[in-house]
Coordinates of C-alpha atoms and ligand atoms in Angstrom, one line a residue:
X1 CA -169.6 -67.1 72.3
X2 CA -169.3 -68.8 68.9
X3 CA -166.1 -70.6 67.9
X4 CA -165.4 -70.7 64.1
X5 CA -162.8 -72.2 61.9
X6 CA -160.8 -70.0 59.4
X7 CA -161.3 -70.9 55.8
X8 CA -158.5 -73.3 54.8
X9 CA -156.5 -70.8 52.7
X10 CA -156.6 -68.3 55.5
X11 CA -155.3 -70.9 57.9
X12 CA -152.3 -71.6 55.8
X13 CA -151.7 -68.0 55.3
X14 CA -151.8 -67.3 59.0
X15 CA -149.4 -70.0 59.7
X16 CA -146.9 -68.6 57.3
X17 CA -147.4 -65.1 58.6
X18 CA -146.9 -66.1 62.2
X19 CA -143.8 -68.3 61.5
X20 CA -141.9 -66.6 58.7
X21 CA -138.9 -64.6 59.6
X22 CA -139.7 -61.2 58.4
X23 CA -137.1 -58.6 58.4
X24 CA -139.9 -56.1 58.2
X25 CA -142.5 -57.2 60.7
X26 CA -143.1 -53.5 61.4
X27 CA -145.3 -53.2 58.3
X28 CA -148.2 -54.6 60.4
X29 CA -148.7 -51.1 61.7
X30 CA -148.9 -49.6 58.2
X31 CA -151.5 -52.2 57.3
X32 CA -153.7 -51.7 60.3
X33 CA -153.5 -47.9 60.0
X34 CA -154.4 -48.1 56.4
X35 CA -157.4 -50.3 57.2
X36 CA -158.5 -47.7 59.8
X37 CA -158.1 -44.9 57.3
X38 CA -160.3 -46.8 54.8
X39 CA -162.9 -47.4 57.4
X40 CA -162.9 -43.6 58.2
X41 CA -163.1 -42.8 54.5
X42 CA -166.2 -45.1 54.2
X43 CA -167.9 -43.5 57.2
X44 CA -167.0 -40.0 56.1
X45 CA -168.5 -40.7 52.7
X46 CA -171.7 -42.2 54.0
X47 CA -172.1 -39.4 56.5
X48 CA -172.3 -36.8 53.7
X49 CA -175.9 -38.1 53.0
X50 CA -176.7 -39.5 56.4
X51 CA -176.6 -37.0 59.3
X52 CA -177.1 -39.7 61.9
X53 CA -173.7 -41.2 61.5
X54 CA -171.8 -38.0 61.2
X55 CA -168.7 -37.5 63.3
X56 CA -166.7 -34.3 63.7
X57 CA -163.4 -35.8 64.7
X58 CA -162.4 -38.6 62.5
X59 CA -159.2 -40.0 64.0
X60 CA -156.9 -42.9 64.7
X61 CA -155.5 -43.4 68.1
X62 CA -152.6 -45.7 69.0
X63 CA -152.3 -46.6 72.6
X64 CA -149.3 -48.5 74.1
X65 CA -150.2 -50.4 77.3
X66 CA -146.8 -51.4 78.4
X67 CA -147.7 -53.5 81.4
X68 CA -150.1 -55.6 79.5
X69 CA -147.9 -55.8 76.4
X70 CA -150.9 -54.5 74.4
X71 CA -150.7 -52.2 71.3
X72 CA -154.1 -50.9 70.6
X73 CA -155.3 -49.2 67.5
X74 CA -158.6 -47.4 67.6
X75 CA -160.6 -45.7 64.9
X76 CA -164.1 -44.2 64.7
X77 CA -164.7 -45.4 61.2
X78 CA -167.5 -47.5 59.8
X79 CA -167.0 -50.5 62.1
X80 CA -167.8 -54.2 61.4
X81 CA -171.2 -55.9 61.7
X82 CA -171.1 -59.5 63.0
X83 CA -171.4 -60.8 59.4
X84 CA -168.6 -58.5 58.2
X85 CA -166.3 -59.9 61.0
X86 CA -166.9 -63.4 59.6
X87 CA -166.6 -62.5 56.0
X88 CA -163.7 -60.0 56.2
X89 CA -161.5 -61.5 58.9
X90 CA -162.3 -65.2 58.5
X91 CA -161.1 -65.7 55.0
X92 CA -159.0 -64.2 52.3
X93 CA -161.1 -61.8 50.4
X94 CA -159.5 -61.7 47.0
X95 CA -158.5 -64.4 44.5
X96 CA -154.9 -65.1 43.7
X97 CA -154.0 -66.7 47.0
X98 CA -151.6 -69.1 45.4
X99 CA -149.5 -66.3 44.0
X100 CA -149.8 -64.7 47.3
X101 CA -148.4 -67.7 49.2
X102 CA -145.6 -67.9 46.7
X103 CA -144.7 -64.3 47.2
X104 CA -144.8 -64.7 50.9
X105 CA -142.5 -67.6 50.8
X106 CA -140.0 -65.3 49.0
X107 CA -140.3 -63.0 51.9
X108 CA -141.9 -60.2 49.8
X109 CA -143.8 -58.1 52.3
X110 CA -145.1 -55.8 49.6
X111 CA -147.3 -58.6 48.5
X112 CA -149.3 -58.3 51.7
X113 CA -150.8 -55.0 50.7
X114 CA -151.3 -55.9 47.1
X115 CA -153.4 -58.9 48.0
X116 CA -155.7 -57.3 50.5
X117 CA -154.8 -59.5 53.5
X118 CA -153.2 -56.8 55.5
X119 CA -155.1 -57.5 58.7
X120 CA -153.5 -60.9 59.1
X121 CA -150.1 -59.2 59.3
X122 CA -151.1 -58.5 62.9
X123 CA -150.2 -62.1 63.7
X124 CA -146.6 -61.5 62.7
X125 CA -146.2 -59.6 66.0
X126 CA -149.1 -60.8 68.1
X127 CA -149.9 -64.0 70.0
X128 CA -153.5 -62.9 70.2
X129 CA -155.6 -60.3 68.4
X130 CA -158.9 -58.9 69.5
X131 CA -161.2 -56.7 67.5
X132 CA -163.9 -54.9 69.4
X133 CA -166.1 -53.1 67.0
X134 CA -169.5 -51.4 66.5
X135 CA -170.8 -50.8 63.0
X136 CA -172.8 -47.8 61.8
X137 CA -175.4 -50.4 60.7
X138 CA -175.7 -52.2 64.1
X139 CA -176.9 -51.4 67.6
X140 CA -174.8 -54.2 69.0
X141 CA -171.0 -54.3 69.4
X142 CA -169.0 -57.5 68.9
X143 CA -165.6 -58.9 69.9
X144 CA -163.6 -61.0 67.4
X145 CA -160.7 -62.8 69.0
X146 CA -158.1 -65.3 67.7
X147 CA -154.6 -66.5 68.4
X148 CA -154.1 -67.0 64.7
X149 CA -154.3 -70.8 64.7
X150 CA -157.3 -72.6 63.2
X151 CA -160.1 -70.8 65.0
X152 CA -161.5 -67.5 66.0
X153 CA -164.4 -66.5 68.3
X154 CA -167.1 -63.9 68.0
X155 CA -169.2 -62.7 70.9
X156 CA -171.2 -59.7 71.8
X157 CA -169.3 -56.9 73.5
X158 CA -169.6 -53.5 75.2
X159 CA -168.7 -50.5 73.1
X160 CA -170.5 -47.2 73.2
X161 CA -169.1 -45.4 70.1
X162 CA -169.1 -46.5 66.5
X163 CA -165.7 -47.7 65.3
X164 CA -163.1 -50.3 65.9
X165 CA -160.5 -51.1 68.6
X166 CA -157.8 -53.6 67.7
X167 CA -155.9 -55.1 70.5
X168 CA -152.6 -56.7 69.7
X169 CA -151.2 -58.9 72.5
X170 CA -147.6 -58.7 71.5
X171 CA -145.4 -61.8 71.3
X172 CA -142.7 -62.4 73.9
X173 CA -139.3 -61.3 72.8
X174 CA -137.0 -64.1 71.5
X175 CA -133.7 -64.2 73.4
X176 CA -131.9 -67.1 71.9
X177 CA -128.6 -66.0 70.3
X178 CA -129.3 -66.9 66.7
X179 CA -133.0 -66.1 66.8
X180 CA -133.1 -62.9 68.7
X181 CA -136.1 -60.7 68.1
X182 CA -137.8 -57.9 70.0
X183 CA -141.5 -57.3 69.9
X184 CA -141.2 -54.9 72.9
X185 CA -139.9 -52.2 70.6
X186 CA -143.5 -51.8 69.4
X187 CA -144.4 -50.6 72.9
X188 CA -141.9 -47.7 72.6
X189 CA -143.2 -44.2 71.8
X190 CA -140.3 -43.2 69.6
X191 CA -140.5 -46.4 67.6
X192 CA -144.2 -45.9 66.8
X193 CA -143.6 -42.3 66.0
X194 CA -140.9 -43.3 63.5
X195 CA -143.0 -46.0 61.9
X196 CA -146.0 -43.7 61.4
X197 CA -143.7 -41.1 59.8
X198 CA -142.2 -43.7 57.7
X199 CA -145.3 -45.5 56.5
X200 CA -148.3 -43.5 57.2
X201 CA -147.4 -39.9 56.9
X202 CA -149.9 -39.0 54.3
X203 CA -152.9 -40.6 55.8
X204 CA -155.4 -37.8 55.8
X205 CA -156.8 -38.4 59.3
X206 CA -154.9 -37.5 62.4
X207 CA -153.0 -40.4 64.0
X208 CA -152.5 -39.8 67.8
X209 CA -150.3 -41.6 70.2
X210 CA -151.6 -42.4 73.7
X211 CA -153.3 -39.4 75.3
X212 CA -151.7 -36.8 73.3
X213 CA -154.7 -35.7 71.2
X214 CA -153.1 -32.3 70.4
X215 CA -150.3 -33.3 68.1
X216 CA -150.9 -35.8 65.4
X217 CA -147.9 -38.0 64.4
X218 CA -148.6 -37.6 60.7
X219 CA -148.5 -34.6 58.4
X220 CA -152.0 -35.2 57.2
X221 CA -152.4 -32.6 54.5
X222 CA -152.8 -34.7 51.5
X223 CA -149.7 -34.5 49.3
X224 CA -151.6 -33.4 46.3
X225 CA -153.1 -30.5 48.2
X226 CA -149.8 -28.9 48.9
X227 CA -148.6 -26.1 46.7
X228 CA -146.8 -27.4 43.7
X229 CA -143.4 -26.0 44.7
X230 CA -143.6 -27.8 48.0
X231 CA -143.9 -31.2 46.4
X232 CA -140.6 -32.7 45.6
X233 CA -140.0 -35.6 43.3
X234 CA -138.8 -37.6 46.3
X235 CA -142.2 -37.0 48.0
X236 CA -144.1 -38.3 45.1
X237 CA -141.9 -41.4 44.9
X238 CA -142.3 -42.1 48.6
X239 CA -146.1 -41.5 48.4
X240 CA -146.3 -43.9 45.5
X241 CA -144.3 -46.6 47.2
X242 CA -146.4 -46.4 50.4
X243 CA -149.7 -46.3 48.7
X244 CA -149.2 -48.9 46.1
X245 CA -146.9 -51.3 48.0
X246 CA -144.1 -51.1 45.5
X247 CA -140.6 -51.5 46.6
X248 CA -139.4 -49.7 43.5
X249 CA -139.7 -46.1 42.5
X250 CA -142.3 -45.4 39.8
X251 CA -141.0 -45.0 36.3
X252 CA -142.7 -41.6 36.1
X253 CA -144.6 -39.5 38.6
X254 CA -147.0 -36.8 37.4
X255 CA -148.5 -34.1 39.5
X256 CA -151.3 -32.1 37.9
X257 CA -153.0 -29.1 39.4
X258 CA -155.6 -27.8 36.9
X259 CA -157.4 -24.5 37.4
X260 CA -160.0 -22.7 35.4
X261 CA -163.2 -24.1 34.0
X262 CA -162.3 -27.5 35.1
X263 CA -160.6 -27.8 38.5
X264 CA -158.8 -30.8 39.8
X265 CA -155.6 -32.1 41.3
X266 CA -154.2 -35.5 40.2
X267 CA -151.2 -37.6 41.2
X268 CA -150.4 -40.1 38.5
X269 CA -147.8 -42.8 38.5
X270 CA -146.5 -45.2 35.9
X271 CA -145.1 -48.3 37.8
X272 CA -141.9 -49.8 36.6
X273 CA -143.4 -53.2 36.6
X274 CA -147.0 -54.2 35.9
X275 CA -148.6 -55.9 38.9
X276 CA -148.7 -59.7 39.1
X277 CA -152.3 -59.9 37.9
X278 CA -152.1 -57.2 35.3
X279 CA -153.1 -59.5 32.4
X280 CA -155.7 -61.4 34.2
X281 CA -159.4 -60.7 34.9
X282 CA -158.7 -59.9 38.6
X283 CA -156.8 -56.8 37.7
X284 CA -158.9 -53.6 38.3
X285 CA -157.8 -50.6 36.5
X286 CA -158.9 -47.1 37.6
X287 CA -157.9 -44.1 39.6
X288 CA -158.9 -43.2 43.1
X289 CA -161.5 -40.5 43.2
X290 CA -161.7 -37.8 45.9
X291 CA -163.9 -34.7 46.1
X292 CA -162.5 -31.9 48.1
X293 CA -160.2 -34.3 49.9
X294 CA -163.0 -36.7 50.7
X295 CA -162.5 -40.2 49.4
X296 CA -165.3 -41.3 47.1
X297 CA -164.2 -44.3 45.1
X298 CA -161.3 -46.7 45.0
X299 CA -161.1 -47.6 41.3
X300 CA -162.9 -45.2 39.1
X301 CA -162.7 -46.8 35.7
X302 CA -164.0 -43.8 33.8
X303 CA -161.0 -41.7 34.7
X304 CA -158.6 -43.8 32.7
X305 CA -159.0 -45.8 29.5
X306 CA -157.9 -49.4 28.9
X307 CA -155.1 -48.2 26.7
X308 CA -153.5 -46.5 29.8
X309 CA -154.6 -49.0 32.4
X310 CA -151.1 -49.2 33.8
X311 CA -151.4 -45.8 35.3
X312 CA -152.1 -45.7 39.0
X313 CA -153.0 -42.7 41.1
X314 CA -155.8 -40.4 42.2
X315 CA -157.9 -37.5 41.3
X316 CA -159.3 -34.9 43.6
X317 CA -161.9 -32.6 42.1
X318 CA -163.9 -29.8 43.7
X319 CA -166.4 -29.9 40.9
X320 CA -168.1 -33.1 41.5
X321 CA -171.4 -33.0 43.3
X322 CA -171.3 -35.3 46.3
X323 CA -175.0 -35.8 46.6
X324 CA -175.3 -38.0 43.6
X325 CA -174.8 -41.7 44.0
X326 CA -171.7 -43.6 43.0
X327 CA -173.5 -45.1 40.1
X328 CA -174.6 -41.8 38.7
X329 CA -171.2 -40.4 39.3
X330 CA -169.8 -42.9 36.8
X331 CA -171.6 -41.2 34.1
X332 CA -170.7 -37.7 35.2
X333 CA -169.7 -35.6 32.2
X334 CA -167.2 -33.8 34.4
X335 CA -165.4 -37.1 34.9
X336 CA -165.1 -37.5 31.1
X337 CA -163.5 -34.1 30.8
X338 CA -161.1 -34.8 33.6
X339 CA -160.2 -38.1 31.9
X340 CA -159.5 -36.4 28.6
X341 CA -157.2 -33.9 30.3
X342 CA -155.4 -36.6 32.2
X343 CA -154.9 -38.8 29.1
X344 CA -153.5 -35.9 27.1
X345 CA -151.1 -35.2 29.9
X346 CA -150.0 -38.8 30.1
X347 CA -149.4 -38.9 26.4
X348 CA -147.3 -35.7 26.5
X349 CA -145.2 -37.1 29.4
X350 CA -144.6 -40.3 27.5
X351 CA -143.6 -38.4 24.3
X352 CA -141.3 -36.2 26.4
X353 CA -139.7 -39.4 27.7
X354 CA -139.5 -40.8 24.2
X355 CA -137.7 -37.8 23.0
X356 CA -135.4 -37.1 26.0
X357 CA -135.0 -40.4 27.7
X358 CA -135.1 -42.9 25.0
X359 CA -133.8 -45.8 27.1
X360 CA -136.3 -45.3 29.8
X361 CA -139.1 -45.1 27.3
X362 CA -138.0 -48.4 25.8
X363 CA -138.2 -49.9 29.2
X364 CA -141.7 -48.6 29.6
X365 CA -142.6 -49.8 26.1
X366 CA -141.3 -53.3 26.6
X367 CA -143.5 -53.5 29.8
X368 CA -146.7 -52.1 28.4
X369 CA -146.6 -52.2 24.6
X370 CA -149.4 -54.8 24.4
X371 CA -151.7 -52.4 26.4
X372 CA -151.1 -49.6 23.9
X373 CA -151.6 -51.9 20.9
X374 CA -154.8 -53.4 22.3
X375 CA -155.9 -49.8 23.0
X376 CA -155.7 -49.0 19.3
X377 CA -157.4 -52.2 18.3
X378 CA -160.3 -52.3 20.7
X379 CA -161.1 -48.6 20.3
X380 CA -161.7 -49.1 16.6
X381 CA -159.5 -46.2 15.7
X382 CA -160.9 -43.7 18.2
X383 CA -157.6 -43.6 20.0
X384 CA -155.5 -43.5 16.9
X385 CA -154.4 -39.9 17.4
X386 CA -153.7 -40.4 21.1
X387 CA -151.6 -43.6 20.7
X388 CA -150.0 -43.8 17.3
X389 CA -147.0 -41.7 18.2
X390 CA -146.3 -43.9 21.2
X391 CA -145.9 -47.0 19.1
X392 CA -142.5 -48.5 18.2
X393 CA -141.4 -51.6 16.3
X394 CA -138.2 -53.3 15.7
X395 CA -137.2 -53.5 12.0
X396 CA -135.5 -55.9 9.6
X397 CA -132.4 -53.8 9.2
X398 CA -131.6 -53.3 12.9
X399 CA -132.7 -55.0 16.1
X400 CA -133.7 -51.6 17.4
X401 CA -137.0 -49.9 18.0
X402 CA -138.2 -47.3 15.6
X403 CA -141.3 -45.1 16.0
X404 CA -143.5 -44.8 13.0
X405 CA -142.3 -41.3 12.4
X406 CA -138.6 -42.4 12.5
X407 CA -139.5 -45.1 10.0
X408 CA -141.0 -42.5 7.6
X409 CA -138.1 -40.2 8.0
X410 CA -135.7 -42.9 7.0
X411 CA -137.6 -44.5 4.2
X412 CA -136.5 -43.7 0.6
X413 CA -138.6 -41.2 -1.3
X414 CA -139.9 -43.7 -3.9
X415 CA -141.3 -46.0 -1.2
X416 CA -145.0 -45.2 -1.0
X417 CA -146.0 -47.5 1.8
X418 CA -144.9 -48.6 5.3
X419 CA -143.8 -52.1 5.0
X420 CA -144.4 -54.8 7.6
X421 CA -144.0 -58.5 8.0
X422 CA -145.5 -60.8 10.6
X423 CA -144.0 -63.9 12.2
X424 CA -143.3 -65.6 15.5
X425 CA -139.9 -64.1 15.9
X426 CA -137.4 -61.8 14.4
X427 CA -135.4 -64.8 13.0
X428 CA -138.5 -66.4 11.5
X429 CA -139.4 -63.2 9.7
X430 CA -135.8 -62.5 8.5
X431 CA -135.9 -66.0 7.0
X432 CA -139.1 -65.5 5.1
X433 CA -138.7 -65.9 1.3
X434 CA -140.7 -62.7 0.9
X435 CA -137.8 -60.9 2.6
X436 CA -135.5 -61.6 -0.4
X437 CA -136.7 -58.8 -2.6
X438 CA -136.7 -56.4 0.4
X439 CA -133.1 -57.1 1.1
X440 CA -132.2 -56.9 -2.6
X441 CA -133.9 -53.5 -2.9
X442 CA -132.5 -52.2 0.5
X443 CA -135.8 -51.5 2.1
X444 CA -136.6 -51.7 5.8
X445 CA -139.6 -53.6 7.2
X446 CA -141.4 -53.3 10.5
X447 CA -141.3 -56.7 12.3
X448 CA -144.7 -57.7 13.7
X449 CA -144.0 -60.4 16.3
X450 CA -146.9 -59.7 18.7
X451 CA -150.2 -61.4 17.9
X452 CA -152.1 -58.2 18.2
X453 CA -149.8 -56.3 15.8
X454 CA -151.5 -57.0 12.5
X455 CA -155.0 -56.7 13.9
X456 CA -154.0 -53.3 15.3
X457 CA -152.5 -52.1 12.1
X458 CA -155.7 -53.1 10.3
X459 CA -157.5 -50.5 12.5
X460 CA -154.7 -47.9 12.3
X461 CA -154.8 -48.2 8.5
X462 CA -152.2 -45.5 7.9
X463 CA -149.7 -43.2 9.6
X464 CA -149.6 -39.6 8.4
X465 CA -151.6 -40.7 5.4
X466 CA -149.0 -43.3 4.4
X467 CA -150.7 -46.7 4.3
X468 CA -149.3 -49.8 5.9
X469 CA -148.5 -52.7 3.6
X470 CA -147.7 -56.3 4.4
X471 CA -144.9 -57.8 2.3
X472 CA -146.7 -61.1 2.6
X473 CA -149.6 -60.1 0.4
X474 CA -150.3 -60.9 -3.2
X475 CA -150.4 -57.3 -4.3
X476 CA -147.2 -56.2 -2.6
X477 CA -145.2 -54.9 -5.6
X478 CA -141.8 -53.3 -5.8
X479 CA -140.8 -54.2 -9.3
X480 CA -139.8 -51.5 -11.8
X481 CA -141.3 -51.4 -15.3
X482 CA -138.6 -53.5 -16.9
X483 CA -138.8 -56.2 -14.3
X484 CA -142.6 -56.3 -14.7
X485 CA -142.4 -56.7 -18.4
X486 CA -139.9 -59.6 -18.0
X487 CA -142.2 -61.4 -15.6
X488 CA -145.1 -61.0 -17.9
X489 CA -143.3 -62.5 -20.8
X490 CA -142.1 -65.4 -18.7
X491 CA -145.6 -66.1 -17.4
X492 CA -147.0 -66.1 -20.9
X493 CA -144.3 -68.5 -22.0
X494 CA -145.2 -71.0 -19.2
X495 CA -149.0 -70.4 -19.2
X496 CA -149.8 -74.1 -19.6
X497 CA -147.6 -75.3 -16.7
X498 CA -149.0 -72.6 -14.4
X499 CA -152.6 -73.6 -15.4
X500 CA -151.8 -77.3 -14.6
X501 CA -150.4 -76.4 -11.2
X502 CA -153.4 -74.3 -10.5
X503 CA -155.7 -77.2 -11.4
X504 CA -153.7 -79.6 -9.1
X505 CA -153.8 -77.2 -6.1
X506 CA -157.2 -75.8 -6.7
X507 CA -158.5 -77.0 -3.3
X508 CA -155.7 -75.3 -1.5
X509 CA -154.8 -72.1 -3.2
X510 CA -156.7 -69.6 -5.3
X511 CA -153.9 -69.0 -7.7
X512 CA -150.4 -70.2 -8.8
X513 CA -148.2 -67.7 -10.5
X514 CA -144.6 -66.6 -11.0
X515 CA -143.2 -64.5 -8.2
X516 CA -142.3 -60.9 -8.2
X517 CA -140.3 -61.2 -5.0
X518 CA -138.2 -64.4 -4.8
X519 CA -134.4 -64.6 -5.4
X520 CA -133.1 -67.8 -3.7
X521 CA -136.2 -69.6 -2.5
X522 CA -138.2 -71.7 -5.0
X523 CA -141.7 -70.8 -3.7
X524 CA -143.6 -68.8 -1.2
X525 CA -147.2 -68.4 -0.1
X526 CA -148.8 -65.0 0.0
X527 CA -152.3 -63.9 0.9
X528 CA -155.0 -62.2 -1.1
X529 CA -157.4 -59.7 0.3
X530 CA -158.9 -60.0 3.8
X531 CA -157.5 -62.3 6.5
X532 CA -153.7 -62.7 6.3
X533 CA -151.7 -65.9 6.9
X534 CA -150.7 -64.7 10.4
X535 CA -154.3 -63.8 11.3
X536 CA -155.4 -67.2 10.2
X537 CA -152.9 -68.7 12.7
X538 CA -154.0 -66.5 15.5
X539 CA -157.7 -67.0 14.9
X540 CA -157.2 -70.8 14.8
X541 CA -156.4 -70.6 18.5
X542 CA -159.5 -68.5 19.4
X543 CA -162.4 -70.6 20.5
X544 CA -165.6 -70.1 18.4
X545 CA -163.8 -68.0 15.8
X546 CA -164.9 -70.4 13.2
X547 CA -162.7 -71.8 10.5
X548 CA -161.4 -68.5 9.1
X549 CA -159.0 -69.0 6.3
X550 CA -156.7 -66.7 4.4
X551 CA -157.0 -66.6 0.6
X552 CA -153.7 -68.3 -0.3
X553 CA -151.7 -67.8 -3.5
X554 CA -148.6 -69.9 -4.4
X555 CA -145.8 -68.0 -6.0
X556 CA -143.0 -69.8 -7.9
X557 CA -139.6 -68.4 -8.6
X558 CA -139.2 -68.5 -12.4
X559 CA -135.5 -68.3 -12.2
X560 CA -135.1 -71.2 -9.8
X561 CA -133.8 -74.6 -11.1
X562 CA -136.8 -76.3 -9.5
X563 CA -139.0 -74.4 -11.9
X564 CA -137.1 -76.1 -14.7
X565 CA -137.6 -79.4 -13.1
X566 CA -141.4 -78.7 -13.0
X567 CA -141.2 -77.8 -16.7
X568 CA -139.7 -81.1 -17.5
X569 CA -142.5 -82.9 -15.7
X570 CA -145.2 -81.3 -17.7
X571 CA -146.3 -84.5 -19.3
X572 CA -146.0 -86.7 -16.2
X573 CA -149.2 -85.6 -14.4
X574 CA -148.6 -87.9 -11.3
X575 CA -145.1 -86.6 -10.7
X576 CA -146.2 -83.0 -11.3
X577 CA -149.0 -83.5 -8.7
X578 CA -146.6 -84.7 -6.1
X579 CA -144.0 -81.9 -6.8
X580 CA -146.8 -79.3 -6.7
X581 CA -148.0 -80.5 -3.4
X582 CA -144.5 -80.7 -2.0
X583 CA -143.8 -77.2 -2.9
X584 CA -147.1 -76.0 -1.5
X585 CA -146.4 -77.7 1.8
X586 CA -142.9 -76.3 2.0
X587 CA -144.1 -72.8 1.4
X588 CA -146.5 -73.3 4.3
X589 CA -143.8 -74.6 6.6
X590 CA -141.5 -71.7 6.1
X591 CA -144.4 -69.4 7.1
X592 CA -144.7 -71.4 10.3
X593 CA -148.2 -72.7 9.3
X594 CA -149.2 -76.1 10.6
X595 CA -149.9 -78.6 7.8
X596 CA -153.5 -79.7 7.8
X597 CA -152.5 -83.1 6.4
X598 CA -148.9 -83.9 7.2
X599 CA -149.3 -87.5 6.0
X600 CA -149.9 -86.3 2.4
X601 CA -146.6 -84.3 2.7
X602 CA -144.7 -87.2 4.2
X603 CA -145.9 -89.6 1.5
X604 CA -144.5 -87.3 -1.2
X605 CA -141.2 -86.9 0.6
X606 CA -140.9 -90.7 1.0
X607 CA -141.6 -91.1 -2.7
X608 CA -138.9 -88.6 -3.5
X609 CA -136.4 -90.3 -1.1
X610 CA -137.0 -93.7 -2.6
X611 CA -136.6 -92.2 -6.0
X612 CA -140.0 -93.2 -7.0
X613 CA -140.5 -89.7 -8.3
Ligands
ADP701 P1 -158.0 -55.2 52.7 O1 -158.1 -54.1 53.7 O2 -156.9 -55.1 51.8 O3 -159.3 -55.5 52.0 P2 -157.6 -56.7 55.1 O4 -157.3 -58.2 55.4 O5 -156.6 -55.8 55.6 O6 -157.7 -56.6 53.6 O7 -159.0 -56.4 55.7 C1 -160.1 -57.1 55.3 C2 -161.4 -56.3 55.4 O8 -161.8 -56.0 56.8 C3 -161.3 -54.9 54.8 O9 -161.5 -54.9 53.4 C4 -162.3 -54.1 55.5 O10 -163.6 -54.3 54.9 C5 -162.4 -54.8 56.9 N1 -161.6 -54.0 57.9 C6 -160.3 -54.1 58.2 N2 -160.0 -53.2 59.2 C7 -161.1 -52.5 59.4 C8 -161.4 -51.4 60.3 N3 -160.5 -50.9 61.2 N4 -162.7 -51.0 60.4 C9 -163.6 -51.5 59.6 N5 -163.4 -52.5 58.7 C10 -162.1 -53.0 58.6

């Protein structure tokens, strides 16, 4: 018999499990049954191509040995090899154990399922656990045993049939007044019946109690195989909560039952909240794949694109050939067609929500907007049609979301472009000098405050053939003919001054000119073609992006009194140089751009303060 130590993390976890005061200790049963069901799925799948391990009665049997205080759960699934016992029951399989322990301390039992450490929950109710198992891959059987503290043992054992028996030696009941707790209830038939109904009703293998192998405790028919009229919204919600360990109802449940050339059933769910690891590498998107009710794959990534990766659920298709390997399956054209159909349906459900339940849609959008936006960006426009109607932005006029269509419907006839402005926040954008002309003319502007926004719009290019236009670019122009003529005359008049300023700032900007857009502010920076000011900011934070720079143009307000000051300095080159640099730096600051050389700016400010200028 070999004695082994648990990996450190597992040890900590076990300790917490065993000592925490769970109100819902009962979930251990759900976890163990779900493990058994997975093990049956795996054997069932492998048996399709390997006669020798076939079994005709896949089942889970719960036995209550009252005298011995043992609750036993048996399955004839895939079983464990010795190595698997060590790897799967001796350490936490998945990453994220820190978040897990935090969740556990908050008494959040849903977290147990989400993190794939369900087996350990057995120690919430047991003082000792034994796993007697025989794998499809091994002639020998093994017994794993532990009291959930520090060590476990593994030894050879006697077991004739392939599968796993888990023995839970239930803890003694606690009788003290303030700490009363019964573990004996898990030896009562009716309690077990209730728990199976509550948590494991849709497990697709029969779950029997004691010797009653006639009447399974669970309903078994997979929910999605029932006729549409028999599936109630409440069933879908319950199914979702059980399967995905969410304490909240999903934001939307979708049941698809497609017949004809392409045949499949699908249950799809949009969770209210993205899982804890949604934005990290450890998150695996995908839908579960079944073929005629037989489980094939846990996270099939081809069934759902990255732009909808928040969707959870499963697909059961009768069209997939089961003889092909899982790898080949991934390229199956059939899957592509299913995926297209599913995505169309998700889009139409979301549009329906947008049109009929605006508030709910906005909740959805707040939670997942970056996913949709990255979807547009990373698909290089291929998903434009699918996604563009789902996008919304807040605008300068009101702190409310508008879809692109709503923006177009509201914009005045003469406005030929969709205006947008980028910045760190709503307030930062509203304070931009470039907003002055927009306010004066009464236009509305989409506010781009997510980093991905401008990159995404670059890919989107237009909406209903109306191009997007940044109000922070050099060629943004809303002047009428008269205003243009005035600006030209004024520029001609001050040609020399503008030339001098351009010479002074030639390392920093590509042009200095009078502005078409300023009212109150003396200056602003705009960008020429290519990379915008905001993109420059974002790219600076990306490692290895190189030193990408926006083409910057300094615009000066010809009506501002500072312009007159500059005019008066025409012959004092030194002073003009400092003023030009000051204005340039201030224009950068209001854009939220970090100064490359703050000292140069400070020197000029000091000079000004000590009246040396
Ligand atoms: P999870 O099931 O989420 O991966 P668990 O801690 O519940 O995490 O189980 C760890 C692993 O042990 C499982 O992934 C599975 O490989 C294996 N396992 C658990 N229960 C059984 C069982 N009844 N039969 C075969 N393998 C099992």
